[in-house]
One Martini backbone bead per residue (centre of mass of N, CA, C, O) as a GRO file, in nm:
protein
  460
    1MET     BB    1  11.730  18.842  17.899
    2ILE     BB    2  12.020  18.624  17.745
    3GLY     BB    3  12.079  18.403  17.502
    4THR     BB    4  12.129  18.079  17.352
    5PRO     BB    5  12.104  18.209  17.123
    6ILE     BB    6  12.212  18.485  16.938
    7LEU     BB    7  11.969  18.748  16.882
    8PRO     BB    8  11.931  18.780  16.586
    9GLU     BB    9  11.916  19.200  16.598
   10ILE     BB   10  12.191  19.164  16.718
   11ARG     BB   11  12.357  19.011  16.467
   12GLU     BB   12  12.212  19.224  16.235
   13LEU     BB   13  12.380  19.396  16.303
   14ILE     BB   14  12.671  19.350  16.353
   15GLU     BB   15  12.699  19.275  16.064
   16GLN     BB   16  12.608  19.551  15.930
   17ARG     BB   17  12.750  19.755  16.159
   18ASN     BB   18  12.560  19.883  16.335
   19PHE     BB   19  12.715  20.122  16.612
   20SER     BB   20  12.464  20.302  16.708
   21ALA     BB   21  12.240  20.101  16.760
   22LEU     BB   22  12.382  19.891  16.941
   23GLN     BB   23  12.480  20.185  17.194
   24ARG     BB   24  12.161  20.183  17.232
   25LEU     BB   25  12.082  19.938  17.313
   26PHE     BB   26  12.270  19.887  17.525
   27ASP     BB   27  12.159  20.091  17.753
   28ASP     BB   28  11.943  19.891  17.837
   29TRP     BB   29  12.165  19.715  18.004
   30LEU     BB   30  12.261  19.488  18.167
   31PRO     BB   31  12.628  19.407  18.254
   32VAL     BB   32  12.529  19.053  18.266
   33ASP     BB   33  12.389  19.060  17.976
   34LEU     BB   34  12.650  19.176  17.804
   35ALA     BB   35  12.823  18.941  17.865
   36GLU     BB   36  12.659  18.712  17.792
   37LEU     BB   37  12.685  18.782  17.506
   38ILE     BB   38  12.991  18.825  17.459
   39SER     BB   39  13.085  18.541  17.541
   40ASP     BB   40  12.906  18.445  17.263
   41LEU     BB   41  13.109  18.613  17.103
   42PRO     BB   42  13.333  18.609  16.881
   43GLU     BB   43  13.631  18.694  16.959
   44ASN     BB   44  13.649  18.900  16.714
   45GLU     BB   45  13.355  19.048  16.825
   46GLN     BB   46  13.396  19.132  17.100
   47ALA     BB   47  13.602  19.411  17.160
   48ILE     BB   48  13.408  19.570  16.953
   49LEU     BB   49  13.099  19.568  17.131
   50PHE     BB   50  13.316  19.675  17.401
   51ARG     BB   51  13.334  19.968  17.311
   52LEU     BB   52  13.076  20.042  17.303
   53LEU     BB   53  13.082  20.135  17.605
   54THR     BB   54  13.131  20.228  17.871
   55LYS     BB   55  13.330  20.312  18.120
   56GLU     BB   56  13.125  20.201  18.395
   57ALA     BB   57  13.048  19.921  18.162
   58ALA     BB   58  13.230  19.779  18.124
   59THR     BB   59  13.353  19.702  18.364
   60GLU     BB   60  13.109  19.613  18.526
   61THR     BB   61  13.083  19.402  18.291
   62PHE     BB   62  13.356  19.222  18.280
   63GLU     BB   63  13.310  19.112  18.577
   64TYR     BB   64  13.097  18.947  18.394
   65LEU     BB   65  13.339  18.726  18.239
   66ASP     BB   66  13.466  18.511  18.188
   67PHE     BB   67  13.790  18.414  18.115
   68ASP     BB   68  13.792  18.381  17.778
   69ALA     BB   69  13.653  18.690  17.793
   70GLN     BB   70  13.922  18.855  17.940
   71GLN     BB   71  14.170  18.760  17.762
   72ASN     BB   72  14.034  18.826  17.490
   73LEU     BB   73  14.062  19.127  17.558
   74LEU     BB   74  14.322  19.202  17.697
   75ASN     BB   75  14.418  19.168  17.379
   76ALA     BB   76  14.294  19.367  17.187
   77LEU     BB   77  14.301  19.624  17.345
   78THR     BB   78  14.418  19.884  17.524
   79GLN     BB   79  14.569  19.998  17.703
   80LYS     BB   80  14.432  20.242  17.812
   81ASP     BB   81  14.127  20.016  17.863
   82VAL     BB   82  14.310  19.825  18.095
   83THR     BB   83  14.373  20.076  18.277
   84HIS     BB   84  14.114  20.095  18.373
   85ILE     BB   85  13.970  19.837  18.419
   86LEU     BB   86  14.166  19.766  18.623
   87ASN     BB   87  14.109  20.046  18.835
   88SER     BB   88  13.772  19.964  18.841
   89MET     BB   89  13.784  19.766  18.960
   90SER     BB   90  13.690  19.484  19.236
   91ALA     BB   91  13.935  19.382  19.392
   92ASP     BB   92  13.840  19.093  19.387
   93ASP     BB   93  13.781  19.063  19.104
   94ARG     BB   94  14.091  19.126  19.026
   95THR     BB   95  14.207  18.889  19.175
   96ALA     BB   96  14.062  18.650  18.996
   97LEU     BB   97  14.228  18.751  18.728
   98LEU     BB   98  14.517  18.739  18.852
   99GLU     BB   99  14.524  18.454  18.932
  100GLU     BB  100  14.394  18.278  18.649
  101LEU     BB  101  14.699  18.414  18.527
  102PRO     BB  102  14.969  18.416  18.448
  103GLY     BB  103  15.263  18.543  18.598
  104PRO     BB  104  15.337  18.701  18.398
  105VAL     BB  105  15.112  18.838  18.293
  106ALA     BB  106  15.025  18.986  18.553
  107GLN     BB  107  15.256  19.173  18.638
  108GLU     BB  108  15.210  19.345  18.401
  109LEU     BB  109  14.936  19.426  18.477
  110ILE     BB  110  15.038  19.605  18.700
  111LYS     BB  111  15.174  19.817  18.620
  112LEU     BB  112  14.927  19.958  18.527
  113LEU     BB  113  14.847  20.131  18.796
  114SER     BB  114  14.770  20.237  19.094
  115PHE     BB  115  14.939  20.314  19.384
  116LYS     BB  116  14.739  20.240  19.545
  117GLU     BB  117  14.616  19.959  19.413
  118PHE     BB  118  14.922  19.807  19.409
  119LYS     BB  119  14.859  19.742  19.660
  120ILE     BB  120  14.584  19.568  19.700
  121ALA     BB  121  14.687  19.350  19.492
  122LYS     BB  122  14.908  19.266  19.652
  123THR     BB  123  14.767  19.228  19.948
  124LEU     BB  124  14.552  18.969  19.774
  125LEU     BB  125  14.770  18.807  19.718
  126ALA     BB  126  14.961  18.707  19.968
  127TYR     BB  127  14.688  18.506  19.999
  128ALA     BB  128  14.602  18.256  19.987
  129GLU     BB  129  14.424  18.093  19.753
  130ASP     BB  130  14.194  18.023  19.923
  131SER     BB  131  14.133  18.264  20.137
  132VAL     BB  132  13.966  18.528  20.220
  133GLY     BB  133  14.207  18.731  20.115
  134ARG     BB  134  14.102  18.715  19.840
  135LEU     BB  135  13.793  18.826  19.877
  136MET     BB  136  13.840  19.121  20.012
  137SER     BB  137  13.783  19.406  20.013
  138PRO     BB  138  13.865  19.753  20.102
  139ASP     BB  139  13.570  19.884  20.009
  140PHE     BB  140  13.455  20.045  20.255
  141LEU     BB  141  13.279  20.131  20.592
  142SER     BB  142  13.369  20.353  20.838
  143VAL     BB  143  13.275  20.463  21.149
  144LYS     BB  144  13.283  20.661  21.445
  145LYS     BB  145  13.128  20.546  21.765
  146ASP     BB  146  13.107  20.900  21.874
  147TRP     BB  147  12.868  20.930  21.604
  148GLU     BB  148  12.633  21.061  21.449
  149ILE     BB  149  12.353  20.975  21.233
  150GLY     BB  150  12.421  21.242  21.066
  151LYS     BB  151  12.694  21.230  21.023
  152VAL     BB  152  12.737  20.929  20.849
  153LEU     BB  153  12.574  20.978  20.664
  154GLU     BB  154  12.692  21.243  20.481
  155TYR     BB  155  12.934  21.013  20.447
  156ILE     BB  156  12.789  20.877  20.300
  157ARG     BB  157  12.734  21.024  20.059
  158THR     BB  158  12.996  21.083  19.978
  159HIS     BB  159  13.156  20.777  20.024
  160GLY     BB  160  12.952  20.545  19.878
  161HIS     BB  161  13.080  20.502  19.607
  162GLU     BB  162  13.322  20.266  19.717
  163SER     BB  163  13.145  20.088  19.817
  164GLU     BB  164  13.053  19.748  19.853
  165THR     BB  165  12.876  19.869  20.090
  166LEU     BB  166  12.533  19.970  20.183
  167ASN     BB  167  12.427  19.704  20.434
  168VAL     BB  168  12.646  19.816  20.604
  169ILE     BB  169  12.824  20.007  20.896
  170TYR     BB  170  13.132  20.005  21.065
  171ALA     BB  171  13.250  20.012  21.379
  172VAL     BB  172  13.486  20.208  21.551
  173ASP     BB  173  13.795  20.347  21.708
  174ASP     BB  174  14.018  20.546  21.685
  175HIS     BB  175  14.246  20.306  21.604
  176GLY     BB  176  14.048  20.087  21.402
  177LYS     BB  177  13.892  19.893  21.590
  178LEU     BB  178  13.593  19.644  21.608
  179VAL     BB  179  13.330  19.741  21.759
  180GLY     BB  180  13.071  19.756  21.495
  181GLU     BB  181  12.769  19.772  21.366
  182MET     BB  182  12.511  19.824  21.081
  183LEU     BB  183  12.222  19.869  20.933
  184ALA     BB  184  12.070  20.030  20.713
  185ARG     BB  185  11.778  20.006  20.898
  186ASP     BB  186  11.883  20.142  21.162
  187LEU     BB  187  11.992  20.399  21.063
  188LEU     BB  188  11.757  20.542  20.916
  189LEU     BB  189  11.566  20.495  21.236
  190SER     BB  190  11.724  20.678  21.361
  191PRO     BB  191  11.793  20.942  21.542
  192LEU     BB  192  12.040  21.216  21.443
  193ASP     BB  193  12.096  21.247  21.802
  194LYS     BB  194  12.250  20.907  21.762
  195LYS     BB  195  12.496  20.711  21.854
  196VAL     BB  196  12.644  20.466  21.726
  197GLU     BB  197  12.674  20.294  22.009
  198GLU     BB  198  12.355  20.246  22.053
  199ILE     BB  199  12.310  20.067  21.808
  200ILE     BB  200  12.531  19.885  21.901
  201ASP     BB  201  12.668  19.507  21.894
  202GLU     BB  202  12.940  19.393  22.024
  203ASP     BB  203  12.846  19.085  22.107
  204LYS     BB  204  12.722  19.028  21.728
  205LEU     BB  205  12.944  18.984  21.639
  206ILE     BB  206  13.159  18.909  21.304
  207THR     BB  207  13.382  18.735  21.221
  208LEU     BB  208  13.692  18.761  20.950
  209THR     BB  209  13.989  18.679  20.839
  210ALA     BB  210  14.284  18.594  20.588
  211THR     BB  211  14.380  18.331  20.711
  212GLN     BB  212  14.091  18.171  20.626
  213ASP     BB  213  13.853  17.959  20.495
  214GLN     BB  214  13.648  17.989  20.275
  215LYS     BB  215  13.473  17.761  20.391
  216ASP     BB  216  13.423  17.888  20.637
  217ALA     BB  217  13.273  18.128  20.585
  218LEU     BB  218  13.030  18.035  20.422
  219GLU     BB  219  12.928  17.894  20.734
  220ALA     BB  220  12.884  18.179  20.857
  221PHE     BB  221  12.709  18.294  20.633
  222LYS     BB  222  12.479  17.999  20.677
  223ARG     BB  223  12.450  18.056  20.975
  224TYR     BB  224  12.382  18.411  20.979
  225ASP     BB  225  12.259  18.513  20.744
  226ARG     BB  226  12.450  18.713  20.563
  227VAL     BB  227  12.575  18.958  20.358
  228ALA     BB  228  12.836  19.094  20.534
  229LEU     BB  229  13.103  19.103  20.667
  230PRO     BB  230  13.406  19.117  20.888
  231VAL     BB  231  13.822  19.128  20.814
  232VAL     BB  232  14.016  19.114  21.027
  233ASP     BB  233  14.272  19.106  21.177
  234SER     BB  234  14.492  18.985  21.491
  235ASN     BB  235  14.422  19.256  21.643
  236GLY     BB  236  14.098  19.400  21.547
  237TYR     BB  237  14.189  19.559  21.253
  238LEU     BB  238  14.018  19.660  20.989
  239ILE     BB  239  14.038  19.462  20.684
  240GLY     BB  240  13.752  19.394  20.564
  241VAL     BB  241  13.518  19.235  20.289
  242VAL     BB  242  13.224  19.047  20.244
  243THR     BB  243  13.065  18.940  19.988
  244VAL     BB  244  12.793  18.695  19.927
  245ASP     BB  245  12.880  18.726  19.619
  246ASP     BB  246  13.106  18.573  19.654
  247MET     BB  247  13.009  18.337  19.782
  248LEU     BB  248  12.849  18.186  19.581
  249ASP     BB  249  13.088  18.082  19.375
  250VAL     BB  250  13.192  17.892  19.640
  251ALA     BB  251  12.985  17.711  19.673
  252GLU     BB  252  12.988  17.658  19.312
  253GLU     BB  253  13.276  17.520  19.400
  254GLU     BB  254  13.215  17.316  19.594
  255GLU     BB  255  12.993  17.113  19.461
  256THR     BB  256  13.099  17.029  19.254
  257GLU     BB  257  13.289  16.868  19.340
  258ASP     BB  258  13.209  16.735  19.506
  259ILE     BB  259  13.006  16.584  19.256
  260GLN     BB  260  13.292  16.495  19.114
  261LYS     BB  261  13.373  16.310  19.333
  262PHE     BB  262  13.168  16.114  19.384
  263GLY     BB  263  13.189  16.014  19.071
  264GLY     BB  264  13.462  15.942  19.011
  265ILE     BB  265  13.683  16.234  19.044
  266GLU     BB  266  13.868  16.469  19.007
  267ALA     BB  267  13.868  16.771  19.046
  268LEU     BB  268  13.817  17.090  18.811
  269ASP     BB  269  13.953  17.383  18.784
  270GLU     BB  270  13.736  17.438  18.543
  271PRO     BB  271  13.577  17.406  18.279
  272TYR     BB  272  13.496  17.152  18.088
  273ILE     BB  273  13.429  17.265  17.863
  274ASP     BB  274  13.833  17.378  17.904
  275VAL     BB  275  13.973  17.064  17.963
  276PRO     BB  276  14.175  16.934  17.840
  277LEU     BB  277  14.178  16.633  17.746
  278LEU     BB  278  14.476  16.505  17.920
  279GLN     BB  279  14.357  16.581  18.226
  280LEU     BB  280  14.063  16.468  18.214
  281VAL     BB  281  14.136  16.215  18.155
  282ARG     BB  282  14.339  16.193  18.462
  283ASN     BB  283  14.091  16.233  18.646
  284ARG     BB  284  13.975  15.948  18.538
  285ALA     BB  285  14.133  15.763  18.640
  286VAL     BB  286  14.284  15.706  18.873
  287TRP     BB  287  13.996  15.604  18.961
  288LEU     BB  288  13.950  15.388  18.729
  289VAL     BB  289  14.223  15.216  18.841
  290VAL     BB  290  14.113  15.181  19.102
  291LEU     BB  291  13.856  15.037  19.083
  292PHE     BB  292  13.996  14.782  18.857
  293LEU     BB  293  14.132  14.691  19.105
  294GLY     BB  294  13.887  14.622  19.312
  295GLU     BB  295  13.710  14.443  19.091
  296MET     BB  296  13.968  14.207  19.118
  297LEU     BB  297  13.863  14.065  19.401
  298THR     BB  298  13.577  13.992  19.259
  299ALA     BB  299  13.740  13.815  19.107
  300SER     BB  300  13.859  13.645  19.319
  301ALA     BB  301  13.617  13.587  19.483
  302MET     BB  302  13.509  13.394  19.246
  303ALA     BB  303  13.707  13.196  19.224
  304TYR     BB  304  13.692  13.133  19.525
  305PHE     BB  305  13.398  12.946  19.438
  306GLU     BB  306  13.398  12.788  19.119
  307ASP     BB  307  13.317  12.497  19.251
  308GLU     BB  308  13.038  12.610  19.340
  309LEU     BB  309  12.960  12.679  19.001
  310ALA     BB  310  12.998  12.434  18.846
  311LYS     BB  311  12.766  12.269  19.022
  312ALA     BB  312  12.598  12.584  19.000
  313ILE     BB  313  12.552  12.795  18.770
  314VAL     BB  314  12.249  12.929  18.885
  315LEU     BB  315  12.435  13.154  19.024
  316ALA     BB  316  12.492  13.344  18.830
  317THR     BB  317  12.242  13.472  18.793
  318PHE     BB  318  12.271  13.663  19.081
  319ILE     BB  319  12.467  13.826  19.095
  320PRO     BB  320  12.390  14.101  18.948
  321LEU     BB  321  12.129  14.074  19.184
  322ILE     BB  322  12.305  14.176  19.416
  323ILE     BB  323  12.597  14.347  19.361
  324SER     BB  324  12.426  14.565  19.319
  325SER     BB  325  12.242  14.608  19.590
  326GLY     BB  326  12.464  14.671  19.729
  327GLY     BB  327  12.558  14.948  19.618
  328ASN     BB  328  12.280  15.136  19.614
  329SER     BB  329  12.279  15.107  19.902
  330GLY     BB  330  12.519  15.262  19.948
  331SER     BB  331  12.538  15.526  19.753
  332GLN     BB  332  12.258  15.628  19.913
  333ALA     BB  333  12.366  15.664  20.139
  334ALA     BB  334  12.621  15.855  20.126
  335THR     BB  335  12.406  16.052  20.012
  336LEU     BB  336  12.374  16.120  20.225
  337ILE     BB  337  12.565  16.165  20.460
  338ILE     BB  338  12.728  16.403  20.286
  339ARG     BB  339  12.485  16.616  20.275
  340SER     BB  340  12.458  16.582  20.607
  341LEU     BB  341  12.774  16.721  20.668
  342ALA     BB  342  12.771  16.968  20.473
  343LEU     BB  343  12.473  17.083  20.616
  344GLY     BB  344  12.539  17.059  20.969
  345GLU     BB  345  12.306  16.826  21.058
  346ILE     BB  346  12.616  16.622  21.112
  347THR     BB  347  12.828  16.480  21.300
  348VAL     BB  348  13.096  16.242  21.410
  349ARG     BB  349  12.950  16.234  21.712
  350ASP     BB  350  12.684  16.104  21.498
  351TRP     BB  351  12.737  15.778  21.440
  352TRP     BB  352  12.582  15.602  21.630
  353ALA     BB  353  12.322  15.667  21.517
  354VAL     BB  354  12.345  15.647  21.211
  355MET     BB  355  12.388  15.302  21.261
  356LYS     BB  356  12.099  15.282  21.369
  357ARG     BB  357  11.959  15.383  21.127
  358GLU     BB  358  12.133  15.199  20.905
  359ILE     BB  359  12.078  14.893  21.044
  360LEU     BB  360  11.703  15.015  21.013
  361SER     BB  361  11.730  14.956  20.703
  362GLY     BB  362  11.881  14.751  20.600
  363LEU     BB  363  11.690  14.550  20.760
  364MET     BB  364  11.418  14.600  20.577
  365LEU     BB  365  11.540  14.679  20.298
  366GLY     BB  366  11.645  14.403  20.252
  367SER     BB  367  11.393  14.248  20.296
  368LEU     BB  368  11.229  14.363  20.059
  369LEU     BB  369  11.445  14.207  19.846
  370GLY     BB  370  11.391  13.932  19.924
  371LEU     BB  371  11.088  13.869  19.958
  372ILE     BB  372  11.159  13.962  19.583
  373GLY     BB  373  11.401  13.729  19.549
  374VAL     BB  374  11.245  13.456  19.657
  375PHE     BB  375  11.003  13.503  19.461
  376ARG     BB  376  11.109  13.478  19.148
  377VAL     BB  377  11.253  13.247  19.185
  378VAL     BB  378  10.968  13.029  19.276
  379PHE     BB  379  10.836  13.124  19.053
  380TRP     BB  380  10.989  13.064  18.795
  381ALA     BB  381  10.979  12.788  18.817
  382THR     BB  382  10.697  12.681  18.832
  383LEU     BB  383  10.632  12.828  18.552
  384LEU     BB  384  10.825  12.607  18.403
  385GLY     BB  385  10.806  12.305  18.589
  386HIS     BB  386  11.083  12.274  18.819
  387TYR     BB  387  10.939  12.240  19.117
  388THR     BB  388  11.188  12.261  19.393
  389VAL     BB  389  11.360  12.237  19.712
  390MET     BB  390  11.598  12.344  19.582
  391TRP     BB  391  11.460  12.630  19.514
  392LEU     BB  392  11.383  12.730  19.788
  393LEU     BB  393  11.684  12.745  19.849
  394LEU     BB  394  11.809  12.959  19.691
  395GLY     BB  395  11.614  13.151  19.753
  396ILE     BB  396  11.658  13.204  20.015
  397THR     BB  397  11.939  13.243  19.963
  398VAL     BB  398  11.882  13.519  19.829
  399GLY     BB  399  11.748  13.656  20.048
  400LEU     BB  400  11.979  13.673  20.215
  401SER     BB  401  12.195  13.803  20.078
  402LEU     BB  402  12.044  14.073  20.063
  403LEU     BB  403  12.028  14.085  20.366
  404GLY     BB  404  12.313  14.151  20.416
  405ILE     BB  405  12.406  14.338  20.179
  406VAL     BB  406  12.292  14.557  20.211
  407LEU     BB  407  12.342  14.596  20.549
  408TRP     BB  408  12.649  14.654  20.420
  409GLY     BB  409  12.588  14.914  20.215
  410THR     BB  410  12.438  15.128  20.461
  411LEU     BB  411  12.712  15.092  20.657
  412ALA     BB  412  12.969  15.176  20.414
  413GLY     BB  413  12.811  15.426  20.309
  414SER     BB  414  12.797  15.575  20.641
  415MET     BB  415  13.059  15.527  20.761
  416LEU     BB  416  13.321  15.619  20.570
  417PRO     BB  417  13.285  15.939  20.556
  418LEU     BB  418  13.263  16.012  20.862
  419LEU     BB  419  13.605  15.831  20.835
  420LEU     BB  420  13.692  16.108  20.647
  421LYS     BB  421  13.593  16.316  20.879
  422ARG     BB  422  13.779  16.231  21.095
  423LEU     BB  423  14.076  16.251  20.935
  424GLY     BB  424  14.025  16.498  20.695
  425ILE     BB  425  13.877  16.388  20.482
  426ASP     BB  426  13.671  16.478  20.202
  427PRO     BB  427  13.348  16.295  20.193
  428ALA     BB  428  13.351  16.295  19.886
  429THR     BB  429  13.601  16.025  19.855
  430SER     BB  430  13.318  15.857  19.884
  431SER     BB  431  13.212  15.721  19.650
  432ALA     BB  432  13.025  15.557  19.479
  433PRO     BB  433  13.183  15.384  19.334
  434PHE     BB  434  13.340  15.275  19.543
  435VAL     BB  435  13.169  15.173  19.699
  436ALA     BB  436  12.985  14.977  19.535
  437THR     BB  437  13.314  14.783  19.476
  438LEU     BB  438  13.288  14.723  19.752
  439VAL     BB  439  13.050  14.572  19.777
  440ASP     BB  440  13.147  14.381  19.544
  441VAL     BB  441  13.311  14.180  19.727
  442THR     BB  442  13.137  14.125  19.945
  443GLY     BB  443  12.923  13.971  19.821
  444ILE     BB  444  13.049  13.708  19.667
  445VAL     BB  445  13.116  13.629  19.971
  446ILE     BB  446  12.806  13.628  20.072
  447TYR     BB  447  12.674  13.485  19.911
  448PHE     BB  448  12.826  13.184  19.891
  449SER     BB  449  12.842  13.154  20.196
  450PHE     BB  450  12.499  13.089  20.154
  451ALA     BB  451  12.539  12.858  19.982
  452SER     BB  452  12.747  12.653  20.138
  453LEU     BB  453  12.473  12.619  20.355
  454LEU     BB  454  12.180  12.564  20.206
  455LEU     BB  455  12.322  12.369  19.986
  456LYS     BB  456  12.453  12.101  20.071
  457GLY     BB  457  12.355  11.823  19.927
  458VAL     BB  458  12.212  11.977  19.695
  459LEU     BB  459  12.422  12.118  19.471
  460LEU     BB  460  12.719  12.064  19.620
   0.00000   0.00000   0.00000
């Protein structure tokens, strides 16, 4: 396994242009490690090393390269080399590459495909961008349900090298409709004279459709713990297969998008380092402006209570303490609920159970912070020798405010994701900064409302 920086011996061989030694060295490397090495090289050296690989290794390595390295190689290699790579790539990886390229460039590359691969590429690219059709591979093995196991094994030996996966073999009827599947384990342990229809279970068959959203496919893989799932058309005909390695990429993209949204950023379509600066600023500016406008409400709330502040400036001392506690509790609750929704641990129908738990949690957490707040105010006043009944009332004001604000924060943070989910909006949109801003505004109102009630005639 290699990493950055490039291993010293590799760098030395590159500088010496000792290509024969490099070629011998690369014979023992896995494609994923070769891809990492090539991606770490300067652009002018990537094609040099790539040409040292055998045709088979070059195709496999190309599939593991990041998009920028792939694009650089497509520009640097000869048309003959590019043609070989594109026609040898797995259909799903080729689709991922073509959909990232500018339209005119993709069209030119598609022209290099053989008639068979051209039809496959056109079919897959015709599906919606985030659909299962963009992920599926048409390279799978299917056998007739009336075949004997011996015939199936012979068929696999002959045609298995063309399949995306051999972990699962699909059974179809005489018309090509999917009727069942067999795991490789069941196949190998079955007698040779046993028929396929005797070992498949049609009732337990899980399928995807080409038009399904990739998120739905991901949930199916998680729920049923599969390494591959068949894709069928509206009539039940087997048209492709999706494997777990493709789902890992989808899961990474979904989690990255959720984390970015939860941080108050519009989701990035590219790796951070590759995003143009203006686009990065634009993606971050939208939420920053929204949050800034929200904080202006906090300023308005403070302006409303300016008379109270003028009479007792000491009240301002505890504002950061109080509103930050509310924002923190809200962010905690939002994080827990959003993750639970993503994992399927709760649904929108569980809102009442969630609310009851958060009310109790908010009361206990608020009471804990409230007691600490009272102790802080009273202890500090006593330590400075200023303790009077006024300080005790101020401490109670801070304590009750913390209780109210933490309770409100936990409720807002837990209910907002559920509300957004109910409205069909991504729950991750209820970002931690958004929840904190919402609680800040109401926190000021709660704090000064308690102050007006408890300190009237004493400080106010």
